[in-house]
mmCIF file of C-alpha atoms in Angstrom:
data_model
loop_
_atom_site.group_PDB
_atom_site.id
_atom_site.type_symbol
_atom_site.label_atom_id
_atom_site.label_comp_id
_atom_site.label_asym_id
_atom_site.label_seq_id
_atom_site.Cartn_x
_atom_site.Cartn_y
_atom_site.Cartn_z
ATOM 1 C CA GLN A 1 -95.336 112.366 120.285
ATOM 2 C CA LEU A 2 -95.212 114.223 123.585
ATOM 3 C CA GLU A 3 -91.686 115.565 124.757
ATOM 4 C CA GLU A 4 -90.843 113.882 127.926
ATOM 5 C CA THR A 5 -90.377 117.202 129.666
ATOM 6 C CA GLN A 6 -93.483 115.948 131.669
ATOM 7 C CA SER A 7 -91.206 113.383 133.251
ATOM 8 C CA ASP A 8 -91.200 114.846 136.549
ATOM 9 C CA LEU A 9 -92.905 112.770 139.197
ATOM 10 C CA PRO A 10 -95.175 114.693 141.436
ATOM 11 C CA PHE A 11 -96.730 111.420 142.675
ATOM 12 C CA SER A 12 -93.626 109.615 143.350
ATOM 13 C CA MET A 13 -94.396 109.375 147.151
ATOM 14 C CA TYR A 14 -97.325 106.911 146.200
ATOM 15 C CA ARG A 15 -95.212 104.466 144.349
ATOM 16 C CA ASP A 16 -95.973 101.862 147.020
ATOM 17 C CA ASP A 17 -99.141 103.346 148.307
ATOM 18 C CA PRO A 18 -102.023 102.819 145.753
ATOM 19 C CA THR A 19 -104.658 103.591 148.437
ATOM 20 C CA GLY A 20 -103.291 106.986 149.157
ATOM 21 C CA PHE A 21 -103.098 107.732 145.486
ATOM 22 C CA MET A 22 -106.680 106.712 144.920
ATOM 23 C CA THR A 23 -108.033 108.583 148.084
ATOM 24 C CA GLU A 24 -105.919 111.611 148.021
ATOM 25 C CA ILE A 25 -105.084 112.282 144.403
ATOM 26 C CA LEU A 26 -108.101 110.580 142.543
ATOM 27 C CA GLY A 27 -110.682 111.338 145.321
ATOM 28 C CA TRP A 28 -111.931 107.729 145.333
ATOM 29 C CA ALA A 29 -112.401 105.762 148.441
ATOM 30 C CA PRO A 30 -111.622 102.036 147.920
ATOM 31 C CA TRP A 31 -113.263 99.590 150.254
ATOM 32 C CA THR A 32 -111.277 96.844 152.152
ATOM 33 C CA LYS A 33 -110.940 94.499 149.397
ATOM 34 C CA GLN A 34 -110.128 96.952 146.935
ATOM 35 C CA ARG A 35 -107.258 98.155 149.311
ATOM 36 C CA GLU A 36 -105.984 94.673 149.840
ATOM 37 C CA ILE A 37 -105.872 94.097 146.009
ATOM 38 C CA GLY A 38 -103.683 97.405 145.664
ATOM 39 C CA GLU A 39 -101.335 96.386 148.588
ATOM 40 C CA ALA A 40 -100.903 92.824 147.229
ATOM 41 C CA LEU A 41 -99.954 94.168 143.852
ATOM 42 C CA VAL A 42 -97.171 96.190 145.477
ATOM 43 C CA ARG A 43 -96.089 93.283 147.665
ATOM 44 C CA ASP A 44 -96.230 90.228 145.492
ATOM 45 C CA GLN A 45 -96.616 91.756 141.764
ATOM 46 C CA ARG A 46 -98.961 88.971 140.753
ATOM 47 C CA VAL A 47 -102.627 89.341 141.702
ATOM 48 C CA SER A 48 -105.583 87.080 140.761
ATOM 49 C CA VAL A 49 -109.168 88.333 141.702
ATOM 50 C CA VAL A 50 -112.077 86.077 141.074
ATOM 51 C CA SER A 51 -115.336 88.257 141.959
ATOM 52 C CA CYS A 52 -119.097 88.421 141.679
ATOM 53 C CA ASN A 53 -120.780 90.988 139.651
ATOM 54 C CA GLY A 54 -121.152 94.442 140.959
ATOM 55 C CA ALA A 55 -118.092 94.439 143.270
ATOM 56 C CA GLY A 56 -116.252 97.374 141.743
ATOM 57 C CA LYS A 57 -113.359 95.172 140.309
ATOM 58 C CA THR A 58 -113.013 97.090 137.037
ATOM 59 C CA ALA A 59 -113.297 100.545 138.774
ATOM 60 C CA CYS A 60 -110.511 99.394 141.026
ATOM 61 C CA ALA A 61 -108.472 98.210 138.173
ATOM 62 C CA ALA A 62 -108.872 101.208 136.287
ATOM 63 C CA ARG A 63 -107.642 103.534 139.014
ATOM 64 C CA LEU A 64 -104.667 101.051 139.498
ATOM 65 C CA VAL A 65 -103.939 101.812 135.906
ATOM 66 C CA LEU A 66 -103.415 105.470 136.659
ATOM 67 C CA TRP A 67 -101.558 104.823 140.066
ATOM 68 C CA PHE A 68 -98.981 102.678 138.248
ATOM 69 C CA VAL A 69 -98.423 104.818 135.300
ATOM 70 C CA GLN A 70 -98.309 108.233 137.202
ATOM 71 C CA THR A 71 -95.899 107.102 139.924
ATOM 72 C CA ARG A 72 -93.185 105.588 137.842
ATOM 73 C CA ARG A 73 -91.166 107.283 135.253
ATOM 74 C CA ASN A 74 -91.504 105.554 131.746
ATOM 75 C CA ALA A 75 -93.888 102.937 133.021
ATOM 76 C CA VAL A 76 -96.051 100.873 130.565
ATOM 77 C CA VAL A 77 -99.523 99.813 131.271
ATOM 78 C CA VAL A 78 -101.078 97.234 128.851
ATOM 79 C CA THR A 79 -104.952 96.485 129.686
ATOM 80 C CA THR A 80 -106.954 93.733 127.762
ATOM 81 C CA ALA A 81 -110.251 91.907 127.934
ATOM 82 C CA PRO A 82 -111.877 89.298 125.458
ATOM 83 C CA THR A 83 -113.828 91.996 123.523
ATOM 84 C CA TRP A 84 -113.295 95.523 122.581
ATOM 85 C CA HIS A 85 -116.476 96.476 124.290
ATOM 86 C CA GLN A 86 -115.169 95.261 127.534
ATOM 87 C CA VAL A 87 -111.866 97.088 126.933
ATOM 88 C CA GLY A 88 -114.040 100.149 126.542
ATOM 89 C CA LEU A 89 -115.745 99.557 129.898
ATOM 90 C CA LEU A 90 -112.400 99.741 131.893
ATOM 91 C CA TRP A 91 -111.211 102.528 129.719
ATOM 92 C CA ARG A 92 -114.401 104.527 130.536
ATOM 93 C CA GLU A 93 -113.390 104.200 134.037
ATOM 94 C CA VAL A 94 -109.848 105.203 133.456
ATOM 95 C CA ARG A 95 -111.022 108.431 131.754
ATOM 96 C CA THR A 96 -113.645 109.219 134.481
ATOM 97 C CA ALA A 97 -110.970 108.949 137.147
ATOM 98 C CA PHE A 98 -108.366 110.976 135.096
ATOM 99 C CA SER A 99 -110.861 113.812 134.470
ATOM 100 C CA GLY A 100 -112.058 113.806 138.284
ATOM 101 C CA SER A 101 -108.716 113.829 139.658
ATOM 102 C CA SER A 102 -108.063 116.526 142.461
ATOM 103 C CA ARG A 103 -104.592 117.327 140.906
ATOM 104 C CA ARG A 104 -103.483 117.611 137.194
ATOM 105 C CA LEU A 105 -102.227 114.139 136.099
ATOM 106 C CA ASN A 106 -99.512 113.561 133.529
ATOM 107 C CA GLY A 107 -100.375 112.743 130.006
ATOM 108 C CA GLU A 108 -102.910 113.177 127.270
ATOM 109 C CA MET A 109 -106.071 111.014 127.636
ATOM 110 C CA LEU A 110 -107.208 109.407 124.454
ATOM 111 C CA SER A 111 -110.318 107.085 124.200
ATOM 112 C CA HIS A 112 -108.247 103.875 124.932
ATOM 113 C CA ARG A 113 -104.608 105.183 125.658
ATOM 114 C CA LEU A 114 -102.963 107.491 128.128
ATOM 115 C CA GLU A 115 -99.972 109.066 126.379
ATOM 116 C CA ILE A 116 -97.113 110.723 128.434
ATOM 117 C CA GLY A 117 -94.058 109.858 126.477
ATOM 118 C CA SER A 118 -92.617 107.699 123.777
ATOM 119 C CA SER A 119 -91.806 104.892 126.319
ATOM 120 C CA TRP A 120 -94.383 106.063 129.052
ATOM 121 C CA TYR A 121 -98.072 105.177 128.440
ATOM 122 C CA ALA A 122 -101.041 103.054 129.230
ATOM 123 C CA THR A 123 -103.029 101.380 126.498
ATOM 124 C CA GLY A 124 -106.005 99.017 126.024
ATOM 125 C CA LEU A 125 -106.054 96.128 123.491
ATOM 126 C CA SER A 126 -108.667 93.383 122.791
ATOM 127 C CA THR A 127 -107.603 89.832 122.544
ATOM 128 C CA ASP A 128 -108.955 88.964 119.026
ATOM 129 C CA ARG A 129 -105.278 88.989 117.521
ATOM 130 C CA GLU A 130 -102.376 87.413 119.244
ATOM 131 C CA GLU A 131 -99.833 89.583 117.353
ATOM 132 C CA ARG A 132 -101.209 92.699 119.102
ATOM 133 C CA PHE A 133 -99.394 91.488 122.217
ATOM 134 C CA GLN A 134 -96.096 91.154 120.620
ATOM 135 C CA GLY A 135 -93.347 93.690 121.214
ATOM 136 C CA TYR A 136 -94.210 95.274 124.479
ATOM 137 C CA HIS A 137 -91.630 95.704 127.061
ATOM 138 C CA ALA A 138 -91.007 97.878 130.183
ATOM 139 C CA GLY A 139 -89.989 101.448 129.515
ATOM 140 C CA GLY A 140 -87.181 103.234 130.769
ATOM 141 C CA SER A 141 -83.591 102.664 129.658
ATOM 142 C CA GLN A 142 -81.999 105.887 131.020
ATOM 143 C CA PRO A 143 -80.421 106.183 134.398
ATOM 144 C CA GLY A 144 -82.997 107.323 136.815
ATOM 145 C CA ASP A 145 -85.784 105.644 135.107
ATOM 146 C CA ASP A 146 -88.218 103.884 137.197
ATOM 147 C CA GLY A 147 -89.798 101.769 134.315
ATOM 148 C CA GLY A 148 -91.855 98.701 135.034
ATOM 149 C CA MET A 149 -94.923 97.174 133.300
ATOM 150 C CA LEU A 150 -98.366 96.507 134.599
ATOM 151 C CA VAL A 151 -100.590 94.222 132.741
ATOM 152 C CA VAL A 152 -104.104 94.384 133.515
ATOM 153 C CA VAL A 153 -106.559 91.305 132.226
ATOM 154 C CA ASP A 154 -110.351 92.219 132.700
ATOM 155 C CA GLU A 155 -112.869 89.437 132.513
ATOM 156 C CA ALA A 156 -109.725 87.227 132.410
ATOM 157 C CA SER A 157 -111.904 83.917 132.332
ATOM 158 C CA GLY A 158 -112.737 84.771 128.793
ATOM 159 C CA VAL A 159 -109.159 85.294 127.479
ATOM 160 C CA ASP A 160 -107.756 82.243 125.841
ATOM 161 C CA ASP A 161 -104.389 80.517 126.877
ATOM 162 C CA HIS A 162 -102.453 81.587 123.837
ATOM 163 C CA ILE A 163 -102.996 85.273 124.885
ATOM 164 C CA PHE A 164 -101.557 84.623 128.201
ATOM 165 C CA ASP A 165 -98.640 82.705 126.669
ATOM 166 C CA ALA A 166 -97.977 85.930 124.288
ATOM 167 C CA MET A 167 -98.111 88.140 127.383
ATOM 168 C CA ARG A 168 -95.675 86.021 129.344
ATOM 169 C CA GLY A 169 -92.982 86.842 126.909
ATOM 170 C CA TYR A 170 -92.703 90.443 128.266
ATOM 171 C CA LEU A 171 -93.573 89.665 131.770
ATOM 172 C CA THR A 172 -90.044 88.348 132.736
ATOM 173 C CA SER A 173 -88.458 91.452 134.206
ATOM 174 C CA ALA A 174 -88.156 91.924 137.898
ATOM 175 C CA ASN A 175 -90.312 95.121 137.737
ATOM 176 C CA SER A 176 -93.308 93.658 135.802
ATOM 177 C CA TYR A 177 -96.845 93.276 137.601
ATOM 178 C CA VAL A 178 -100.035 91.351 136.671
ATOM 179 C CA LEU A 179 -103.556 91.921 137.759
ATOM 180 C CA LEU A 180 -106.270 89.304 136.596
ATOM 181 C CA ILE A 181 -109.829 89.943 137.511
ATOM 182 C CA GLY A 182 -112.825 88.197 136.302
ATOM 183 C CA ASN A 183 -115.819 85.987 137.275
ATOM 184 C CA GLY A 184 -115.325 82.491 137.926
ATOM 185 C CA ASN A 185 -117.428 81.014 135.482
ATOM 186 C CA ARG A 186 -114.810 78.674 133.914
ATOM 187 C CA THR A 187 -113.098 75.630 135.506
ATOM 188 C CA GLN A 188 -110.158 75.636 133.072
ATOM 189 C CA GLY A 189 -107.627 77.965 131.495
ATOM 190 C CA SER A 190 -105.040 80.110 132.825
ATOM 191 C CA PHE A 191 -107.162 82.411 134.857
ATOM 192 C CA TYR A 192 -108.681 79.197 136.533
ATOM 193 C CA GLU A 193 -105.264 77.977 137.183
ATOM 194 C CA SER A 194 -104.052 81.090 138.731
ATOM 195 C CA HIS A 195 -106.359 80.334 141.656
ATOM 196 C CA GLN A 196 -105.321 76.848 141.998
ATOM 197 C CA LYS A 197 -101.275 76.960 141.861
ATOM 198 C CA GLY A 198 -98.465 79.289 141.314
ATOM 199 C CA ASN A 199 -97.066 82.490 143.286
ATOM 200 C CA CYS A 200 -99.760 85.046 142.929
ATOM 201 C CA SER A 201 -102.050 86.706 145.507
ATOM 202 C CA ARG A 202 -105.271 85.333 145.217
ATOM 203 C CA PHE A 203 -108.708 87.049 146.160
ATOM 204 C CA SER A 204 -112.170 85.737 145.976
ATOM 205 C CA ILE A 205 -115.039 88.364 146.519
ATOM 206 C CA SER A 206 -118.567 87.209 146.928
ATOM 207 C CA ALA A 207 -121.653 89.279 146.893
ATOM 208 C CA GLU A 208 -121.782 88.946 150.643
ATOM 209 C CA ASP A 209 -118.182 90.784 150.989
ATOM 210 C CA VAL A 210 -119.556 93.895 148.912
ATOM 211 C CA PRO A 211 -120.571 96.744 151.057
ATOM 212 C CA ASP A 212 -123.872 98.335 150.589
#
């Protein structure tokens, strides 16, 4: 495992500024809705986005993964999607953003994991086995740790409710964050319900919203 001598936080000033991190560090310019999604994640910690195809939701989510894990010491990010292929699509964007950053980012980038320390990492999981979602918790047990956990669910309409139930077990702390993104092609399930009730920020992106 990597030694946590990398635990300095050169990007801590972007802790509440995902747009600044994406533009100034990653060199990626989010459009209006993408900026608003990041701002809502900081403010409300629970965000659900139903979107058309081609809106850049996966690209945005990948860069929010890097923003979260790079601006908080001993942060943990777990991403998931209904299939391993879909997990790979998000992590391809994560790797692209990591390698294209204007400044060197913390950590060792693997195919579906960014390893910074023993309790400081981002990882991708597919949802075919519920037990894979057990045992995760926000890192950071030492004084001065920022900790925190972000869960990103891509193609969330295809994720079964029992997976959402398993994830809720480690999303009870005050510094836990959730980003759900997907197409609105189901009228039932946890993702659909997140747009009908609850305390999350909701976004709906149509083809007409997407810039040329």
